Structures are given as C-alpha cells and as structure tokens.
PDB file of C-alpha atoms in Angstrom:
ATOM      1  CA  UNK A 399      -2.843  15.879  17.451  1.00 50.00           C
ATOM      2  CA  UNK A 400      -1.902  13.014  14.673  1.00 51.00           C
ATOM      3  CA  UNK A 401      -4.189  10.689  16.257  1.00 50.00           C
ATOM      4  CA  UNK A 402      -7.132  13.282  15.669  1.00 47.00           C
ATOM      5  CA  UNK A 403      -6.083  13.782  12.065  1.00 44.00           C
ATOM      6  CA  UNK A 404      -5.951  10.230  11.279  1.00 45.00           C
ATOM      7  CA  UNK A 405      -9.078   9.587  12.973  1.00 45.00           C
ATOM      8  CA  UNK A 406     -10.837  12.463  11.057  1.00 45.00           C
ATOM      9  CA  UNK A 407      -9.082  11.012   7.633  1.00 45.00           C
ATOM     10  CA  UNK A 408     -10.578   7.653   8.635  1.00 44.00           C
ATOM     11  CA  UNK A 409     -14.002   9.153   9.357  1.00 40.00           C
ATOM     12  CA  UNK A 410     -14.127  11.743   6.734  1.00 45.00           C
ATOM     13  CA  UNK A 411     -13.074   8.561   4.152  1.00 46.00           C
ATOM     14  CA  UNK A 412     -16.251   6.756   6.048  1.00 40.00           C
ATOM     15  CA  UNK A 413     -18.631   9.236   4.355  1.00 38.00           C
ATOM     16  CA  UNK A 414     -17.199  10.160   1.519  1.00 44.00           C
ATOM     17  CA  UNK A 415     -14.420   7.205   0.368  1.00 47.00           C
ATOM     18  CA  UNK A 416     -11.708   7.219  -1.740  1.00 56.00           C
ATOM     19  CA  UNK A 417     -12.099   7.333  -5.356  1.00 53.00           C
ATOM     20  CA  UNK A 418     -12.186   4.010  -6.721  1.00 50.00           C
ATOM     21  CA  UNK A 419      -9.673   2.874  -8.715  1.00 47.00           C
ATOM     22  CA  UNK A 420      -9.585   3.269 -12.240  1.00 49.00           C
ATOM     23  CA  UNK A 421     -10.053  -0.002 -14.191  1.00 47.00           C
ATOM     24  CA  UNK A 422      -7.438  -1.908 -15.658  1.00 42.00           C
ATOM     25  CA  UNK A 423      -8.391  -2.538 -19.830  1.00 36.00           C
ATOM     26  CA  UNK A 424      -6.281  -5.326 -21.176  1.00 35.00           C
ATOM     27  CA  UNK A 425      -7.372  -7.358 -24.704  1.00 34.00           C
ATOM     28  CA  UNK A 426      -5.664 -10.305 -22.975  1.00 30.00           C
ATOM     29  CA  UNK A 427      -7.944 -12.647 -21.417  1.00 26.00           C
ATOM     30  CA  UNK A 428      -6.314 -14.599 -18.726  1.00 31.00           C
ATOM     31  CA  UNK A 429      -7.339 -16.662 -15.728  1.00 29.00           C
ATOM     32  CA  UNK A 430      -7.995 -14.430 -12.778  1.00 31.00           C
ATOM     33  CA  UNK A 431      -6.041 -15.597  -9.209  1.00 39.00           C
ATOM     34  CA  UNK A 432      -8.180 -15.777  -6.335  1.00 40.00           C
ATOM     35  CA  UNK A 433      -8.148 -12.672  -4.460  1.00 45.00           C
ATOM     36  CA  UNK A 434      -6.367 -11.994  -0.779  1.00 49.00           C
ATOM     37  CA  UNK A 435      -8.275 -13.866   1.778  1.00 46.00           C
ATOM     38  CA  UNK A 436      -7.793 -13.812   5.496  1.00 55.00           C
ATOM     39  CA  UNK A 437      -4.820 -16.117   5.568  1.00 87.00           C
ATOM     40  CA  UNK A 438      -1.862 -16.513   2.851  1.00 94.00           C
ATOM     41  CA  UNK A 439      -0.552 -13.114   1.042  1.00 96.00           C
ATOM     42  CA  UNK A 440      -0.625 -13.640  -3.108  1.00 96.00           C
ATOM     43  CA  UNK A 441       2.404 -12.550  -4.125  1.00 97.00           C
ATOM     44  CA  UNK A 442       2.284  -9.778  -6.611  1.00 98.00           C
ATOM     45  CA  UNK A 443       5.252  -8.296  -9.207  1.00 97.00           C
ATOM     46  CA  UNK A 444       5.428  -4.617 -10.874  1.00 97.00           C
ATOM     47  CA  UNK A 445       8.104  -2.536 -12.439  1.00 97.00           C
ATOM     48  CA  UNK A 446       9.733  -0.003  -9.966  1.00 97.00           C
ATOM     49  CA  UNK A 447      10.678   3.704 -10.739  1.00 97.00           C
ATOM     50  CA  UNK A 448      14.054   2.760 -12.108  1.00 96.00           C
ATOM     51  CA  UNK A 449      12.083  -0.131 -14.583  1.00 95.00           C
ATOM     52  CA  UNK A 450      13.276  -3.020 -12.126  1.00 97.00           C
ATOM     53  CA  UNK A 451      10.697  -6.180 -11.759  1.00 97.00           C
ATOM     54  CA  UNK A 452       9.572  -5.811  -7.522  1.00 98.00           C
ATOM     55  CA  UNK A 453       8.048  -8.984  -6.329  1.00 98.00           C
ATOM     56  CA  UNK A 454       6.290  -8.861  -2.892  1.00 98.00           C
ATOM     57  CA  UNK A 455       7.529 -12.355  -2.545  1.00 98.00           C
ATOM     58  CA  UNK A 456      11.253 -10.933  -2.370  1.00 97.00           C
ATOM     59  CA  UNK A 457      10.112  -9.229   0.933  1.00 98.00           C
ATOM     60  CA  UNK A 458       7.888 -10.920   2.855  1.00 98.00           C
ATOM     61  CA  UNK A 459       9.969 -13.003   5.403  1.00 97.00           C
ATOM     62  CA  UNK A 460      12.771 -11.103   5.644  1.00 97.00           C
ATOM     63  CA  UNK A 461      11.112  -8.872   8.414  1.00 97.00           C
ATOM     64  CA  UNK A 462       8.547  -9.125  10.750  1.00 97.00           C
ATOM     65  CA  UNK A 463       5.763  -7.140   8.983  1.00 98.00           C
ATOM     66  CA  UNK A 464       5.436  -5.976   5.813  1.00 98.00           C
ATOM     67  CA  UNK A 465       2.807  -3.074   4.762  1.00 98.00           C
ATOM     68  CA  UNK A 466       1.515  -3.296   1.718  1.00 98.00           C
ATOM     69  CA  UNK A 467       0.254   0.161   0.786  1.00 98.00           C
ATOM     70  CA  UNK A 468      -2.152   1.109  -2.177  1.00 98.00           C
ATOM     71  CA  UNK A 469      -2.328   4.204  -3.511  1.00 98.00           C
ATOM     72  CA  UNK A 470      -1.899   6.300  -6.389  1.00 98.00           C
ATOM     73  CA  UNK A 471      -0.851  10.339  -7.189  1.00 98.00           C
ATOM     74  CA  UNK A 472      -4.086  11.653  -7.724  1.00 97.00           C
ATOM     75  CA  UNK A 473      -5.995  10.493  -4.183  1.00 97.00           C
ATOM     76  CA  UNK A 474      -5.852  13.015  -1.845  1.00 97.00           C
ATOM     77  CA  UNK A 475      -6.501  10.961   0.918  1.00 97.00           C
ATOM     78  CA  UNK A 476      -3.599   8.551  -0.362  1.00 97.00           C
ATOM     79  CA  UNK A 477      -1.268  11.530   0.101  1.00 97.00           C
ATOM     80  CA  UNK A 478      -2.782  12.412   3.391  1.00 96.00           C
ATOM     81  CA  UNK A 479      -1.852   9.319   4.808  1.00 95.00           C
ATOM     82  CA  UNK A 480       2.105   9.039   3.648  1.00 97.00           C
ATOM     83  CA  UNK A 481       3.085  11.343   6.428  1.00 96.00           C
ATOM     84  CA  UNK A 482       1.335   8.864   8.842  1.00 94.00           C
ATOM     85  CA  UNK A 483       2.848   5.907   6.999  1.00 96.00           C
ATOM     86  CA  UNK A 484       6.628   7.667   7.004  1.00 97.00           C
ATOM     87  CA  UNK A 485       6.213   8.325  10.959  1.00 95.00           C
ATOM     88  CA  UNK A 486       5.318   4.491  11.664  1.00 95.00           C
ATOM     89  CA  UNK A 487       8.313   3.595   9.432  1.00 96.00           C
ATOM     90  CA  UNK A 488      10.991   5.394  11.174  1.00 96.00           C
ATOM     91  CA  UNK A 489       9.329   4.488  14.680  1.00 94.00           C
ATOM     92  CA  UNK A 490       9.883   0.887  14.186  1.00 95.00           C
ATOM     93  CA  UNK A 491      13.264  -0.946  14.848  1.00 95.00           C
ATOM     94  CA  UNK A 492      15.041  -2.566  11.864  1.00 94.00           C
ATOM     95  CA  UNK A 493      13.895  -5.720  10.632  1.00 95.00           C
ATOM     96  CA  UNK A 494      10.610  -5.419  12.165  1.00 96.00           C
ATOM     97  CA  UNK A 495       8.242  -3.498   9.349  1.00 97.00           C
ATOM     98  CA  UNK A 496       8.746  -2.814   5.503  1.00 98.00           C
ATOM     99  CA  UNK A 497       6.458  -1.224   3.470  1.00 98.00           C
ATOM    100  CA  UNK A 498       5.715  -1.623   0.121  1.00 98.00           C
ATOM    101  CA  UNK A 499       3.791   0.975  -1.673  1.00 98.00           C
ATOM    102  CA  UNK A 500       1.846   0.133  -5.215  1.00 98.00           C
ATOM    103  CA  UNK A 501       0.559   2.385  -7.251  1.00 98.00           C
ATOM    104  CA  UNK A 502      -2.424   2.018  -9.316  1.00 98.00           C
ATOM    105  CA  UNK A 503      -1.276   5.444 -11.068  1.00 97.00           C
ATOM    106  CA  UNK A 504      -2.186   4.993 -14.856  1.00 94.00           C
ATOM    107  CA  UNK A 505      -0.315   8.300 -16.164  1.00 95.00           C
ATOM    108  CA  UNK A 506       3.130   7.143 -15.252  1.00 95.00           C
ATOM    109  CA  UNK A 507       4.228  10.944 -14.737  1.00 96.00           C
ATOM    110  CA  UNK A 508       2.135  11.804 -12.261  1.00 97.00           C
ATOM    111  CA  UNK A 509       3.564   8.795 -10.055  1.00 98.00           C
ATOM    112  CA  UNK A 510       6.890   9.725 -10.777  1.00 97.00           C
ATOM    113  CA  UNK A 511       6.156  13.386  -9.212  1.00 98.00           C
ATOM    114  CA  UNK A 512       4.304  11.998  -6.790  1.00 98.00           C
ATOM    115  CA  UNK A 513       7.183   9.978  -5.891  1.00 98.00           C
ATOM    116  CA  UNK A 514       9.587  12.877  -6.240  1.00 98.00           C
ATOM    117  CA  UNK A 515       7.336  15.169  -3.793  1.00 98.00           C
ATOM    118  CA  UNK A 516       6.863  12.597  -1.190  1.00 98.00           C
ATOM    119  CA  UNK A 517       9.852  11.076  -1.284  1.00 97.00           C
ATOM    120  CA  UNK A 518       8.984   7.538   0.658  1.00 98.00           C
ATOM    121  CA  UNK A 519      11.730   5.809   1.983  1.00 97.00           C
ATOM    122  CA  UNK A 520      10.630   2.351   1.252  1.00 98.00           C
ATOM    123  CA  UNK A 521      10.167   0.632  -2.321  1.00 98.00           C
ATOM    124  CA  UNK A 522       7.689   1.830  -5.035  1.00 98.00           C
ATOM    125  CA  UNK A 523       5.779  -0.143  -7.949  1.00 98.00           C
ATOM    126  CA  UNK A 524       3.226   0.721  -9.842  1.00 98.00           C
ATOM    127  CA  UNK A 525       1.214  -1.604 -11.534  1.00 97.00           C
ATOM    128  CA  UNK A 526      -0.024  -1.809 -15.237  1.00 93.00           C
ATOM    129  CA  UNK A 527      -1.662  -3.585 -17.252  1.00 92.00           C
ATOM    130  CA  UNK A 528       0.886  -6.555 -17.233  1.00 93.00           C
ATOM    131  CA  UNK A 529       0.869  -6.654 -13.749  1.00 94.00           C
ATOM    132  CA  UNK A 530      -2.450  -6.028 -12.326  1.00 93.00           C
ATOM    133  CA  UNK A 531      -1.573  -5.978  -8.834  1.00 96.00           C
ATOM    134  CA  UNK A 532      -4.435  -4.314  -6.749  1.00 96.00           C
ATOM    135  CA  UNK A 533      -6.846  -6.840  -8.539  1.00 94.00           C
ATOM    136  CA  UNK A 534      -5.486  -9.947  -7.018  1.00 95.00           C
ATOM    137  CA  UNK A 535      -6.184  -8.380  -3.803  1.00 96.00           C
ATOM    138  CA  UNK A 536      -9.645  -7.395  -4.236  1.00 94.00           C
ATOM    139  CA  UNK A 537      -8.827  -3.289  -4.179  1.00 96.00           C
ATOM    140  CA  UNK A 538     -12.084  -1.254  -5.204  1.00 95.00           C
ATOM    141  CA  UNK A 539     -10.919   1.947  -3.202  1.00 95.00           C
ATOM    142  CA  UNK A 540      -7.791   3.446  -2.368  1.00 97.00           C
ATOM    143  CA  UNK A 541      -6.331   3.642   0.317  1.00 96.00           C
ATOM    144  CA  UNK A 542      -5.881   0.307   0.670  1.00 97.00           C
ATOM    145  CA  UNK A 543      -3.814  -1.698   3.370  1.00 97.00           C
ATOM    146  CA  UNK A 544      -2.441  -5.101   3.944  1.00 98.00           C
ATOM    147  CA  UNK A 545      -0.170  -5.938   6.742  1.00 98.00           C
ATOM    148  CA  UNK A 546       1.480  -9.249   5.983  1.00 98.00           C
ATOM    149  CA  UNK A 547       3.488 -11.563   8.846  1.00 97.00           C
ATOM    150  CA  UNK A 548       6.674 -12.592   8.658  1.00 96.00           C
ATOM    151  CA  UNK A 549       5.635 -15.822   7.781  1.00 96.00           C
ATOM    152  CA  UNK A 550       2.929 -15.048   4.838  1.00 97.00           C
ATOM    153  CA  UNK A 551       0.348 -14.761   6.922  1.00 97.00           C
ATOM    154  CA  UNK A 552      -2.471 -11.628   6.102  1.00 97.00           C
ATOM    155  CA  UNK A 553      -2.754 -10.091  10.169  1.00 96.00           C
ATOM    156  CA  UNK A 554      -5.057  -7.200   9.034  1.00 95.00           C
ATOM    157  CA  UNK A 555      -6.446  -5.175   5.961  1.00 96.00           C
ATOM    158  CA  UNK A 556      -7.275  -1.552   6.146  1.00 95.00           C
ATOM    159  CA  UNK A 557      -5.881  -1.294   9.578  1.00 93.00           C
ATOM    160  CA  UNK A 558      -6.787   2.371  11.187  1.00 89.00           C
ATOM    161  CA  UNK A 559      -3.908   3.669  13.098  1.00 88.00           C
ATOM    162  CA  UNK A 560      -4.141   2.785  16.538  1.00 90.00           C
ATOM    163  CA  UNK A 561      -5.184  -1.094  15.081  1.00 93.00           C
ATOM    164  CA  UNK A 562      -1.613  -1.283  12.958  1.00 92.00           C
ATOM    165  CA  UNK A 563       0.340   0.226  16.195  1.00 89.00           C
ATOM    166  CA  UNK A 564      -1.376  -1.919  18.605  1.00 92.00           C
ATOM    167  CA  UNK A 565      -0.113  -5.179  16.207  1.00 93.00           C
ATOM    168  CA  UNK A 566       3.527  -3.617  15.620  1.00 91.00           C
ATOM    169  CA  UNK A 567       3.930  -2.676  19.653  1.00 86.00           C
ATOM    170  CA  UNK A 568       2.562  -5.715  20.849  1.00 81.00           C
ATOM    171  CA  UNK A 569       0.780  -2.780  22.590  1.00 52.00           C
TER     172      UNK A 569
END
C-alpha cells in the first residue's frame, strides 16, 4: 500500500511538480560555486533550529549514506513524503544512512511548526540568505534528493523509492 502511494506522489509530482522554490534576494554579489554534479557532494552550512552552524561536511563519512533532503513547510508534497523518509530511517541499521533535511522555508515560523508537527528524527537546517544552500545544488523544485556515499561520492539525485531501497539493501 506505501509503494502505491509513493508511486502515485511520484506520478502525480510528474504532472503537476512541486512548487518551485522561492528565490533567494541578497544585495551581496558573490561568486557562485559550481553546482552538484554527478560525482563529489559540495558541502553546504545553515543554522539549525536551536541557531547552531550544520555543515554537511560534519556528516558525510561518518556513515554509509547520507540523504540530503530538500524541502520546506509549505509543499505539500514535501510533507507527503516525510512519512516515507521516517520509515526508511528507522529501517536501516545504525551507521548505515543519515539524513539531513534543508529547508528552503523563508518565514522561519512556519519551519519551526513544521518541524514541531513532523517531528523528524534526524538534523534540520534551513537555509537563508547567508547560506544559500539549495542553490549550490542546482534545486529549482522541491522535493529534492541527494544521496551522498560514504566517501563523498553523489550515488543518485531524486531517487524514487524503490531506486533509494534498491541502493541502501544492496537489493
């Protein structure tokens, strides 16, 4: 029955899509980094719920996959998929998966209910205008996946359910 919801997420998302993500406006001009290609992860920092500086850097490595998830409050199809997310979390043994969710929430209380109502076991940031996160990996829609190896290798991007299983099982 969760395999046919997914797959009608995924296919429903097909037609329709996520919103896109709402652009970033800084006055700062500064060099853009080269987005995510198909090989090395860019490592990416944002403040956490508690106001804490989260690097992606301080995770990758010390499991075997790390999910980089995101999303943001308002994206129904965002919320949709945490359930899916929080399932594949718990399945997998310690040390093998982490997830790291970023938000590209611009009203900072709506993430922080979001975050309250959901309540994802793994670590939140949400990016700003000082740390423009989702643009360094190319995000124009949301959901938006990256599952990163162990050793800083990008393995997939927008993986659909059975893909990201199929990669975590060896299956």
């Amino acid at each position: 029955m969760k395999k046919y919801l997914y797959i009608f997420l995924v296919v429903a998302l097909a037609f329709v899509g996520c919103k896109k993500k709402p652009t970033q406006t800084t006055e700062t001009t500064q060099p853009t980094e080269t987005t995510a290609d198909s090989s090395a992860y860019i490592n990416i920092s944002a403040l956490t719920p508690t106001g804490e500086l989260l690097s992606l850097s301080d995770l990758v490595g010390k499991t075997d996959y790390v999910l980089l998830d995101f999303w943001a409050s308002w994206c129904n199809p965002c919320r949709q998929f945490v359930p899916v997310l929080k399932e594949i979390y718990r399945s997998q043994p310690e040390g093998h998966l982490q997830i790291l969710s970023c938000s590209v929430d611009q009203d900072l209380m709506a993430w922080q209910v979001a975050l309250n109502e959901e309540q994802m076991p793994w670590p939140q940031m949400r990016e700003d205008p000082e740390h423009p996160c989702s643009d360094k990996y190319g995000v124009q829609f949301i959901p938006h996946t990256v599952l990163i190896d162990r050793n800083g290798k990008i393995v997939g991007v927008n993986l659909d359910e059975p893909e990201l299983e199929q990669i975590l099982f060896g299956e």
